GROMACS .gro file of C-alpha atoms in nm:
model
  268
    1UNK     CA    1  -6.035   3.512   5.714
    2UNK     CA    2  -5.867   3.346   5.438
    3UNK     CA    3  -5.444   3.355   5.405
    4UNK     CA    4  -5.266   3.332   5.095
    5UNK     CA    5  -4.923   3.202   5.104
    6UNK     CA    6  -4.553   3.147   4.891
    7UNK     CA    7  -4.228   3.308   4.849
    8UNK     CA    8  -4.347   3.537   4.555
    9UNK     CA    9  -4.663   3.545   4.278
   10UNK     CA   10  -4.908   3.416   4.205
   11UNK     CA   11  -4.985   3.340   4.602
   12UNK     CA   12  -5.251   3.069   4.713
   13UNK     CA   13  -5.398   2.918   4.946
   14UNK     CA   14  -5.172   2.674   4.980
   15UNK     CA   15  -4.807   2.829   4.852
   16UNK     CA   16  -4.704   2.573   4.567
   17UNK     CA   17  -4.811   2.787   4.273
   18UNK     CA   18  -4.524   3.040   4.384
   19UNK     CA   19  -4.305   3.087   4.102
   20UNK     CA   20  -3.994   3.068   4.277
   21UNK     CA   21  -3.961   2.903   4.655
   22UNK     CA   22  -3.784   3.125   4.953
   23UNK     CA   23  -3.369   3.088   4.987
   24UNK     CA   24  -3.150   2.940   4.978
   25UNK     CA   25  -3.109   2.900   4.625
   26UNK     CA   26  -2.852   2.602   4.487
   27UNK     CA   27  -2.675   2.602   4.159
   28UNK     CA   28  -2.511   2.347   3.924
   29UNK     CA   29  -2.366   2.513   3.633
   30UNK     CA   30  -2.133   2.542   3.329
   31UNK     CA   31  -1.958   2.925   3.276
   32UNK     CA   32  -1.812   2.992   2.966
   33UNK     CA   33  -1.692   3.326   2.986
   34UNK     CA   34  -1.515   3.596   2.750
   35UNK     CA   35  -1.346   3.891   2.875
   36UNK     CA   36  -1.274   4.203   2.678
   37UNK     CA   37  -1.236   4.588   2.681
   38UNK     CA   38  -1.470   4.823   2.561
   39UNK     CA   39  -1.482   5.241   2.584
   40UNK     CA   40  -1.519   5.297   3.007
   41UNK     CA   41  -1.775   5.631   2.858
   42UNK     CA   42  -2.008   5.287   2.741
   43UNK     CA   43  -1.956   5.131   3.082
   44UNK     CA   44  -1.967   5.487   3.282
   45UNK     CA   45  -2.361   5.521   3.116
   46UNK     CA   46  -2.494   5.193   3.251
   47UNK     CA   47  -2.384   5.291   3.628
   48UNK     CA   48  -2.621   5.517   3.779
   49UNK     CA   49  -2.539   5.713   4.090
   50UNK     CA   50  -2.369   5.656   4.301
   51UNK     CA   51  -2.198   5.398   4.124
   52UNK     CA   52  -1.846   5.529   3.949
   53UNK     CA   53  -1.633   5.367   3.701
   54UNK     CA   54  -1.336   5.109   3.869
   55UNK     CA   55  -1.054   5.230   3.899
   56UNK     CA   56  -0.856   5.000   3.725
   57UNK     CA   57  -0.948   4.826   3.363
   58UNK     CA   58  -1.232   5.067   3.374
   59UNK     CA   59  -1.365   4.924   3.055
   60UNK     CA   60  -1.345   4.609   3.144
   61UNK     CA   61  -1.620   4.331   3.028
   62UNK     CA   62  -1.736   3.977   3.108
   63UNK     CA   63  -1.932   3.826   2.879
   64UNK     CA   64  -2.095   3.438   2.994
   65UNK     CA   65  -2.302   3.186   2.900
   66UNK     CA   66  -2.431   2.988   3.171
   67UNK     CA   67  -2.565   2.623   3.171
   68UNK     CA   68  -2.753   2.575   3.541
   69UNK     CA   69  -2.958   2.338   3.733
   70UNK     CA   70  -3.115   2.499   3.998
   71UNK     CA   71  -3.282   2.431   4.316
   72UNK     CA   72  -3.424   2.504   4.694
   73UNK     CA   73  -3.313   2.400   4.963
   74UNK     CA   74  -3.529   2.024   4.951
   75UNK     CA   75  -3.331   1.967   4.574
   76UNK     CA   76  -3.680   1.835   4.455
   77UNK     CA   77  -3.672   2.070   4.159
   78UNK     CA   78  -3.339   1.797   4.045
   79UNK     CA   79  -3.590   1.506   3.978
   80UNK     CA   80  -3.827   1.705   3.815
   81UNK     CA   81  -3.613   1.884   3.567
   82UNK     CA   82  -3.814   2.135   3.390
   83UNK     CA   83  -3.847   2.322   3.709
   84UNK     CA   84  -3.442   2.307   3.728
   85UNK     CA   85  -3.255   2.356   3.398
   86UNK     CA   86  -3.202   2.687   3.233
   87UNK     CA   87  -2.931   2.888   3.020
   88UNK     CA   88  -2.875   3.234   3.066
   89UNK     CA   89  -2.621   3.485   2.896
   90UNK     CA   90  -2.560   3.796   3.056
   91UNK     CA   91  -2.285   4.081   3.070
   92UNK     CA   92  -2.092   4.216   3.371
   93UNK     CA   93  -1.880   4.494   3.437
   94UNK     CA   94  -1.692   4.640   3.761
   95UNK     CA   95  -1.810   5.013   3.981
   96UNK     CA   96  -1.678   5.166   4.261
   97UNK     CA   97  -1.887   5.276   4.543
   98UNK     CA   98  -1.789   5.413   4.795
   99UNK     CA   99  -1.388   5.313   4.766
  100UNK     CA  100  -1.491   4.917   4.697
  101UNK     CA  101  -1.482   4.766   4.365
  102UNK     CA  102  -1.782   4.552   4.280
  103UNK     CA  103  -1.942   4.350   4.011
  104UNK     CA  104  -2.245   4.478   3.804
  105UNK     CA  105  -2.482   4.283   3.609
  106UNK     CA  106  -2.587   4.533   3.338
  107UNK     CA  107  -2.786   4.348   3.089
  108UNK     CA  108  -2.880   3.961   3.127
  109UNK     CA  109  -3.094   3.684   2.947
  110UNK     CA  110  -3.284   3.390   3.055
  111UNK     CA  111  -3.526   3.110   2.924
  112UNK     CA  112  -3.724   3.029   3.144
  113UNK     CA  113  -4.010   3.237   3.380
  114UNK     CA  114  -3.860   3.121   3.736
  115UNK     CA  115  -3.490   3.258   3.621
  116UNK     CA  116  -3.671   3.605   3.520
  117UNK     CA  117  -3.866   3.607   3.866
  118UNK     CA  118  -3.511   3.526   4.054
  119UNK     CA  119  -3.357   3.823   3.878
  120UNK     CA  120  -3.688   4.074   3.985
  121UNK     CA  121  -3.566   4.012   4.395
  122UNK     CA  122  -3.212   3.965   4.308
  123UNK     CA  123  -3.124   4.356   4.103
  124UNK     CA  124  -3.066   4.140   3.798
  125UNK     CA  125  -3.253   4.325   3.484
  126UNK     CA  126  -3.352   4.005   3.373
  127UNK     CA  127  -3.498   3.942   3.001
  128UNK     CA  128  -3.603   3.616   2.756
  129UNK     CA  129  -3.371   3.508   2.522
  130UNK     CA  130  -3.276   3.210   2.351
  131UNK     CA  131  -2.907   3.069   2.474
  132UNK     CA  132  -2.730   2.777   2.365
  133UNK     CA  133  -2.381   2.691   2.459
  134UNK     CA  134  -2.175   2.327   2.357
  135UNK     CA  135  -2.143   2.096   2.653
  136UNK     CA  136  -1.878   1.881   2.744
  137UNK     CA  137  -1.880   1.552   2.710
  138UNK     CA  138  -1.620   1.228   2.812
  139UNK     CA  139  -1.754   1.061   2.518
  140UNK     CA  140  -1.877   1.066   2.155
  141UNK     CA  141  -1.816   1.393   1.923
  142UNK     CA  142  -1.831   1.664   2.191
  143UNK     CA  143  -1.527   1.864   2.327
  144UNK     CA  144  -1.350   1.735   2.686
  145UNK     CA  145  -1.235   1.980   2.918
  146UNK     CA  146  -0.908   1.980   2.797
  147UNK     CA  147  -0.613   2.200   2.571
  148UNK     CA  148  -0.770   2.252   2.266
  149UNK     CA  149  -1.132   2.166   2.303
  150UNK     CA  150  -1.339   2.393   2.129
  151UNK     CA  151  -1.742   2.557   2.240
  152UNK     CA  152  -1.972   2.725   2.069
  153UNK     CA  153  -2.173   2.992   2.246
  154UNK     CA  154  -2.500   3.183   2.096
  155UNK     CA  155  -2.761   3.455   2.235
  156UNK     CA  156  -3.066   3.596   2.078
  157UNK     CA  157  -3.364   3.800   2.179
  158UNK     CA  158  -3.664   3.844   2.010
  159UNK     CA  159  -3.580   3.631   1.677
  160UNK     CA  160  -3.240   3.802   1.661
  161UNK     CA  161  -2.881   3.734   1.742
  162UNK     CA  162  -2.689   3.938   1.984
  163UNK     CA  163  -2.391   3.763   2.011
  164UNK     CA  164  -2.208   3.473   1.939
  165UNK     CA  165  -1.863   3.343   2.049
  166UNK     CA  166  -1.614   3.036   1.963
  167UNK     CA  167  -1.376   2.944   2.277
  168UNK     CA  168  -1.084   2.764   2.231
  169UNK     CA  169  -0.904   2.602   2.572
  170UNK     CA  170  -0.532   2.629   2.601
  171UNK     CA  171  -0.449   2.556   2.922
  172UNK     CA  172  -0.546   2.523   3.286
  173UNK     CA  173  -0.581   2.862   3.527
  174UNK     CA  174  -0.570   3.014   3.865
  175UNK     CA  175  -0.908   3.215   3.831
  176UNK     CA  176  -1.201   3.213   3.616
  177UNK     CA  177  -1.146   3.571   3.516
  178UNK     CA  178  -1.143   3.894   3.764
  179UNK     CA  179  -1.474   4.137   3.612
  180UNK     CA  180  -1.716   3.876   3.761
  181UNK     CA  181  -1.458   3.856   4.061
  182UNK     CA  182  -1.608   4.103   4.316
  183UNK     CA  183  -1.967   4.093   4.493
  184UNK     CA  184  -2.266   4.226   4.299
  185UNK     CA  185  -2.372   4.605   4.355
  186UNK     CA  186  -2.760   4.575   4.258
  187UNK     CA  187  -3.056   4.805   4.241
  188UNK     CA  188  -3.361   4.669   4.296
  189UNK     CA  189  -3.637   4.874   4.140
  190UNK     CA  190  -4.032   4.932   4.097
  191UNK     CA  191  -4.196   5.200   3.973
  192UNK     CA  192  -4.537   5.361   4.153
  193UNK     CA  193  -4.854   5.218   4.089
  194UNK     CA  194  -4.935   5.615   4.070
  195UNK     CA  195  -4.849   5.831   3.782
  196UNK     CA  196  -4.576   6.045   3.835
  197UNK     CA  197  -4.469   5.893   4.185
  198UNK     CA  198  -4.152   5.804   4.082
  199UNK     CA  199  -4.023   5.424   4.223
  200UNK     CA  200  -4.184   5.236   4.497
  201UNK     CA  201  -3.893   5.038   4.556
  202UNK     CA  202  -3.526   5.211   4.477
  203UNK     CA  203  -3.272   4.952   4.683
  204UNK     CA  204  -2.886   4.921   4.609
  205UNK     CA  205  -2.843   4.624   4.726
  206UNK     CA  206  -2.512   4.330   4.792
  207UNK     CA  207  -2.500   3.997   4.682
  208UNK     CA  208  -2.317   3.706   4.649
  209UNK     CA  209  -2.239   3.382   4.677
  210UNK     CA  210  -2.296   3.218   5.025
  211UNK     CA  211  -2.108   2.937   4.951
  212UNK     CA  212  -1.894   2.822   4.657
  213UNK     CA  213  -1.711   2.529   4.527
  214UNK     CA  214  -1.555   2.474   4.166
  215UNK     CA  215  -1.322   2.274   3.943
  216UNK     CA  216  -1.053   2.351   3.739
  217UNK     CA  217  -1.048   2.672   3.569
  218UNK     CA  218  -0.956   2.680   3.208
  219UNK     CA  219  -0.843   3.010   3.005
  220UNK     CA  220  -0.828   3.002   2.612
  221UNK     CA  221  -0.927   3.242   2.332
  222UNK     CA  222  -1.221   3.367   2.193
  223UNK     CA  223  -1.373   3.483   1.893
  224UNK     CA  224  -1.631   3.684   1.951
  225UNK     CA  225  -1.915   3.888   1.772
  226UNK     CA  226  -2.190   4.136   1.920
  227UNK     CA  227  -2.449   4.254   1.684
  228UNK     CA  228  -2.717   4.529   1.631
  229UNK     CA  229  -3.110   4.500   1.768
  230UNK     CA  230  -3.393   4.694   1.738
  231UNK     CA  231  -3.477   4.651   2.137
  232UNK     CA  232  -3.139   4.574   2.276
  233UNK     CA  233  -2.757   4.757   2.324
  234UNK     CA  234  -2.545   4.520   2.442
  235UNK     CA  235  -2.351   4.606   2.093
  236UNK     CA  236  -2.285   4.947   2.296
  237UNK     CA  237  -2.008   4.744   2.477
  238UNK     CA  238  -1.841   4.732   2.174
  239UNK     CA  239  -1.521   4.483   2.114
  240UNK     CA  240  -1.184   4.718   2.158
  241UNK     CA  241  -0.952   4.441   2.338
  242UNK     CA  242  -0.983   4.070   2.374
  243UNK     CA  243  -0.854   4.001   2.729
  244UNK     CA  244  -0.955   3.573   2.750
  245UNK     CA  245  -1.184   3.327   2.771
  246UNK     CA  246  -1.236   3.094   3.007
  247UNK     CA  247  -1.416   2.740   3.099
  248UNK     CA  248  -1.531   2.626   3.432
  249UNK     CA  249  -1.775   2.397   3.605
  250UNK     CA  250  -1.936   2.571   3.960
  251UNK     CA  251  -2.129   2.511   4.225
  252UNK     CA  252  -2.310   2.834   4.417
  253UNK     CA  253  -2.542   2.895   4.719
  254UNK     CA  254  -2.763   3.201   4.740
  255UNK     CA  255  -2.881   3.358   5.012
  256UNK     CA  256  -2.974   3.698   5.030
  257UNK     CA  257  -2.778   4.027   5.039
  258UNK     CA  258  -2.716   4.281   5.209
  259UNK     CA  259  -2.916   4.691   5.182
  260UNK     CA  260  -2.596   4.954   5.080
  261UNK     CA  261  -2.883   5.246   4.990
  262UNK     CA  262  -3.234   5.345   4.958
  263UNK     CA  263  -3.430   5.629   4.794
  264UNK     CA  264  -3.123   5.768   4.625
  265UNK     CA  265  -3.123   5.626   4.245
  266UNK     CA  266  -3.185   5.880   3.938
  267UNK     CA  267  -3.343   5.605   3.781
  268UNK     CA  268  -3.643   5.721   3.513
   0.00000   0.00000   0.00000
């Protein structure tokens, strides 16, 4: 009888047309991240039970841009770099659950198919976009990492712009920023092939980084703009407070995480 192998679709005979290989994943990336405070009733509406509002800086709000090269655990993906590089954009907040403050994930985009299939196992609710962010450079016209070196961030979805940000560096920092400080409290969802069954998969899941390494940290100010779309609210998390922006060069492991729930989610 004939066996069909690999991580996750399409499955073959022989596993390499998987679109994304088994953990542990490895990340390169650049984070360019802008915090700010919104109404905690726009951030209470995105957590579904039995996820509750932090207790503290309830309305807190990351947003980031993220540069990455990606990879398994063989790093063959790095020589063959359309299978490595991707951008994504995506905006956290913080929950309790059950007396622990984590991170959330609440809307996120990506631009290419492996990042979206990463995000289906991971809890992320992964979408395509378009994301461009300025890169640093040693040489030539672009910004160093350094006071007063400026980026430019954009995000769009289906032909329009979402948001757009201009980050200004001022001076080196302890931390990256605290709402994407905590590990991520995930659901992991699938609906019945059945009318009417409700979800074939309903998982809060853990996650995190299994290992992680970094540069400097730098913190700045941001100008930043959200805007309307006819399939999209991340303008819901509208702009209140600035709180910072911040720079910084990473290096992540993933690994898995860890079941907190099953079968409990209100999700339609």
């Amino acid at each position: 009888m004939a066996s069909v192998r690999g991580y996750f679709h399409p499955k073959t005979a022989t596993g390499s047309a998987s679109l994304i290989p088994s953990p542990p994943w490895h990340y390169s990336g650049d984070l360019l991240t802008v915090e700010y405070r919104t109404d905690p009733a726009r951030v209470r509406e995105l957590l579904p039970e039995p996820l509750g509002l932090a207790d503290e800086d309830p309305g807190a709000v990351a947003l980031i841009w993220a540069d990455w090269q990606s990879c398994a655990a063989s790093g063959e993906e790095l020589l063959d770099p359309v299978r490595a590089q991707y951008r994504e954009a995506f905006a956290v907040v913080r929950c309790s659950y059950q007396g622990r403050t984590y991170s959330r994930c609440v809307y996120i985009w990506v631009d290419k198919d492996f990042a979206i299939a990463r995000g289906l196992h991971q809890g992320y609710p992964k979408k395509l976009g378009s994301i461009h962010q300025t890169r640093p450079h040693p040489y030539g016209p672009a910004p160093r990492i350094e006071a007063g070196a400026r980026f430019g961030a954009t995000l769009a979805a289906a032909d329009r712009r979402l948001a757009q940000a201009v980050v200004t560096l001022r001076e080196e920092s302890e931390s990256n920023g605290f709402v994407n400080g905590h590990p991520m409290a995930h659901h992991r969802w699938l609906p019945s092939i059945e009318p009417g069954k409700g979800l074939a998969l309903d998982e809060l899941i853990e996650s995190g980084a299994a290992s992680f390494e970094a540069g400097p940290a730098w913190r700045g100010d941001a100008e930043l703009e959200l805007f309307e779309g006819p399939t999209e609210e991340l303008a819901r998390l509208e702009i209140r407070e600035p709180i910072a922006a911040y720079y910084r060069q990473v290096g992540v492991v993933w690994n898995g995480g860890t079941l907190l729930e099953s079968g409990t989610s209100a999700a339609e």
